Each structure stands twice: as C-alpha cells, then as structure tokens.
XYZ file of C-alpha atoms in Angstrom:
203
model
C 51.301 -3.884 0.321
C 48.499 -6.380 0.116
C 48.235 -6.482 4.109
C 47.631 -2.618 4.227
C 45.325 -3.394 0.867
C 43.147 -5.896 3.212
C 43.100 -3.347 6.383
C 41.984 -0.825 3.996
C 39.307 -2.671 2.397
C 38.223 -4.255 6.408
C 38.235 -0.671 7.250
C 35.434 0.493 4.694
C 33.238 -2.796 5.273
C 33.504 -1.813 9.028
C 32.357 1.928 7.828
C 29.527 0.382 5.259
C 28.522 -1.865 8.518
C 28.036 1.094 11.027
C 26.178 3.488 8.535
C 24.078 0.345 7.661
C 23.387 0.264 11.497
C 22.417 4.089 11.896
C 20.628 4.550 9.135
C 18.521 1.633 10.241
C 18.075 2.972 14.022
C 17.109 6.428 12.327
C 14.723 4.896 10.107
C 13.130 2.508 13.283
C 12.976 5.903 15.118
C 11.216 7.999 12.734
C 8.579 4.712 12.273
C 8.384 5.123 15.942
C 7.421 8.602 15.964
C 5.208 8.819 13.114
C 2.972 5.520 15.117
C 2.773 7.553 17.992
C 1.126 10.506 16.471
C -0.955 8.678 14.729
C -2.465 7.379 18.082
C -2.334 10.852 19.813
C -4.195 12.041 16.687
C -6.646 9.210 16.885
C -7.289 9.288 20.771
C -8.139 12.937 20.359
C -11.303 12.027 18.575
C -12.217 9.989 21.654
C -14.076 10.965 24.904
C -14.961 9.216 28.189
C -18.224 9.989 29.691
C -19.539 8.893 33.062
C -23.155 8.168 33.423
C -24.737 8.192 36.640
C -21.417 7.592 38.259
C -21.078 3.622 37.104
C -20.739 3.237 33.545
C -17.947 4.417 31.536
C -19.575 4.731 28.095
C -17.392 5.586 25.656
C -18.238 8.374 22.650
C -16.583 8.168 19.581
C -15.918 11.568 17.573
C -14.367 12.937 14.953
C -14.521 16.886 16.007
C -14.739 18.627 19.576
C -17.273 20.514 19.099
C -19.274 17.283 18.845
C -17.299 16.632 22.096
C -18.330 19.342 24.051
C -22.207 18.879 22.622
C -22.412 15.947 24.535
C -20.407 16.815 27.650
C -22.460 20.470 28.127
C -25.479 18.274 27.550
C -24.598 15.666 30.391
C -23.693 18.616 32.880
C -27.094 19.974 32.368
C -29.115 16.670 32.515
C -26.952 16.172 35.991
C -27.806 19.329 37.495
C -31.514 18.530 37.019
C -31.070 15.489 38.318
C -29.524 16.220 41.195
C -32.356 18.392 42.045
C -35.105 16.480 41.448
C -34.379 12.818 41.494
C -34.321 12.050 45.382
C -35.612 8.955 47.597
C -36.298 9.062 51.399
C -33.268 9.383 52.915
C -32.032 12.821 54.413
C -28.097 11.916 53.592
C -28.561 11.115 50.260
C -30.890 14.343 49.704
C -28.348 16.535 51.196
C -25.628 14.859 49.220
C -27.318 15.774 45.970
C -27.855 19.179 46.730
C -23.754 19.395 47.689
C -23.297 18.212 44.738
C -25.298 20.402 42.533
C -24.208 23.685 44.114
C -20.465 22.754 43.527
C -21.111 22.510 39.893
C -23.164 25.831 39.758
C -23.073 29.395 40.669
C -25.311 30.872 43.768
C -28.321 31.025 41.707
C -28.755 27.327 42.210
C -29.541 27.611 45.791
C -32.514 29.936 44.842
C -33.678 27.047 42.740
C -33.348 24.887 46.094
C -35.074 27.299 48.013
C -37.912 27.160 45.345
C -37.974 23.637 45.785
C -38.515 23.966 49.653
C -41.085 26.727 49.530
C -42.981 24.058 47.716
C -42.371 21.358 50.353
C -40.935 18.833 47.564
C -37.957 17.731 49.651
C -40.251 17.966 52.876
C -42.586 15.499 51.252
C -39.737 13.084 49.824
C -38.459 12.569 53.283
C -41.710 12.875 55.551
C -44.173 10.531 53.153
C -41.654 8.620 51.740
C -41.422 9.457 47.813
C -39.542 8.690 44.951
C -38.890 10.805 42.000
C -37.386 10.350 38.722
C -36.341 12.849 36.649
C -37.210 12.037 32.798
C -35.480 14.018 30.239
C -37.543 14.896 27.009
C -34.975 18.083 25.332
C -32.329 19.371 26.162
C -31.403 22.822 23.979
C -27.890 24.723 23.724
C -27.719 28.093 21.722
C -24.228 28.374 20.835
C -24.033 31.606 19.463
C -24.119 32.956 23.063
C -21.201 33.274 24.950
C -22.024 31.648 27.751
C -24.466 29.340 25.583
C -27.301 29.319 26.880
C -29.796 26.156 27.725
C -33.060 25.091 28.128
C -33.699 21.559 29.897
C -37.400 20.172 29.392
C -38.256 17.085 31.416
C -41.035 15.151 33.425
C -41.080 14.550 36.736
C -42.320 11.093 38.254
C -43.337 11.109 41.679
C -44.088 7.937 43.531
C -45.420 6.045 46.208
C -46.201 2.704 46.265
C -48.345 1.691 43.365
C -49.448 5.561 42.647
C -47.278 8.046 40.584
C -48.305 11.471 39.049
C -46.107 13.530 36.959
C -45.015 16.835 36.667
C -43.554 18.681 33.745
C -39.940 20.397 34.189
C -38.294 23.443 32.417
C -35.294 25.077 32.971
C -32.866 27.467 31.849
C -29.403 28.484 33.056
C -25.882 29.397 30.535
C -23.399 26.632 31.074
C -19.166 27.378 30.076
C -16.311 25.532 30.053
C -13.912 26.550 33.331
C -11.380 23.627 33.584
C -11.335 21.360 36.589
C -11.678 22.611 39.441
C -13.847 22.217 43.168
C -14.342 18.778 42.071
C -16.261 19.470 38.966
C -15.388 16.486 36.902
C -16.079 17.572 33.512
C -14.647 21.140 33.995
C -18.436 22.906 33.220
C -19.910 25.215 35.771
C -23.625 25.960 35.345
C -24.835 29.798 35.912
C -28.232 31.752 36.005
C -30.121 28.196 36.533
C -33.784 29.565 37.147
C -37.155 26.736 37.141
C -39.341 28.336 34.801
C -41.930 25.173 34.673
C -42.441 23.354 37.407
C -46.719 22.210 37.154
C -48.541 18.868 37.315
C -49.519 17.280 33.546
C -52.932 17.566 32.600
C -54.070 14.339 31.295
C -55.769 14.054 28.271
C-alpha cells in the first residue's frame, strides 16, 4: 500500500513537472512573439533613402505619408537632375538621360528634345561645361490624384573660373507604381513639361 502510495504521489510531481515545463515554453513563446511585433511595428516607421547613389541616409518617421513626402520629393529632385546636371563626357550624358526616361513617361523626351533645340547638351560636350542643378522648392499638391508638382531650381553653368546661372521650373504629376524597369523607389514621373528655363537677371 505505501509503495503504490509513493508511485502515486511520483506520478503527480512528474505531472506538476511537465505542466511547469509547458506552461513555461508557452509563456517564452508568446514573449517571443509579442518582441517581434514590436520591431515589425517599429521598423515600419523607418525608411532608407539613397542620395546621389552613395549615401544611405536614413529617415526616421512616425507616419507614411511623411514617408512618401520625402520619397515623391527625391524622385522629382532626381529627374531634374538627371537632366540638367551633366559634365563633358558623352557616356555619362547619355547615361543620365537613360536614366531619366526609365523613371518617366514619353513626355520626358520632349523635355530632352527642348534641351537640344537649345544646344545645352551640345555646349556641355563641345566647350566643356559643368552644370549643377540647385534646388530652391520643391511643391506636391496632394489633393490630385496623380499629385501634381512643381520643381523650382537654379542652374549653374561653368567653365573654368566663370559661371552664370539660370533659373529652373518644372512641373510634371508623379504616382506611386511599385518597382518595376529598374525604378528604385517604385515612382514614375508623368506630364514633366520645363516651364522656366531663362538666365537670372542680376540685381
């Protein structure tokens, strides 16, 4: 009687032992979980941004909209760029201009052909120039769907010791349309038109 007593009582401490152990890999489990959506959650308010294709700046945020502000912002200010900011070297101009139509719709090669009418690429190349493209504003009307944009800017054009400047505007309607033809950021630029492009007047 007192050897099925013990085997009874061993029996229960065994039980008590393995419900001890489950309840405690249940409990490490659920800890486990809950961590792990915390740093989903947090890593959502966080977005990578490359600049100039070399450094990875990182831009804390707590909503997406604020997100996509700064994104649709960057996609404009690269388009522009990749217009306008050349040096003398036929590769590198035709590279940009790749570039700039794969992250925009047709109407961005009648910007181009603007540009050549005008002889600015011609002169880049053929008198060795440099130009860099300074932004001033950038504006995004949200209520439109596409929003709609308005890039203002100043050219610098130089040579040497000499540089005049020019003053930039553009429009276009920018949208988010996922990744695709190698556009990074997932943002394809439409209806891009150069509404100002004249020399400053000094003062």
């Amino acid at each position: 009687m007192k050897e099925l007593y013990q085997i009874h009582k061993k029996e229960k401490f065994n039980r008590l032992i393995l419900l001890t152990v489950i309840l405690g890999s249940l409990t490490f489990t659920a800890v486990v979980c809950i961590y792990a959506m915390m740093v989903l959650k947090e890593g959502k308010k966080s977005i990578y941004v490359m600049y100039n294709d070399s450094n990875l700046v990182r831009a804390h945020s707590t909503d997406i909209s604020n997100s996509q502000d700064i994104l649709m912002r960057k996609s404009v200010e690269n388009l522009n760029q990749l217009l306008y900011q050349q040096f003398p070297n036929v590769d590198n101009v035709n590279g940009q201009l790749k570039k700039a139509i794969a992250i925009s719709d047709n109407s961005v090669n009648g910007a181009i052909s603007q540009l050549k009418t005008n002889n600015f690429y011609q002169n880049i190349l053929s008198q060795g120039m440099y130009s860099l493209l300074l932004k001033d504003t950038i504006m995004i009307d949200y209520s439109k769907k596409p929003a709609n944009f308005v890039f203002f800017g100043k050219l610098k054009i130089s040579k040497n010791d000499l540089s005049v400047l020019r003053q930039i505007k553009t429009t276009g309607t920018i949208e988010y349309t996922g990744i695709v033809n190698n556009v990074s950021d997932g943002y394809i630029i439409r209806n891009f038109n150069i509404v100002e492009d004249k020399p400053v007047e000094s003062k």
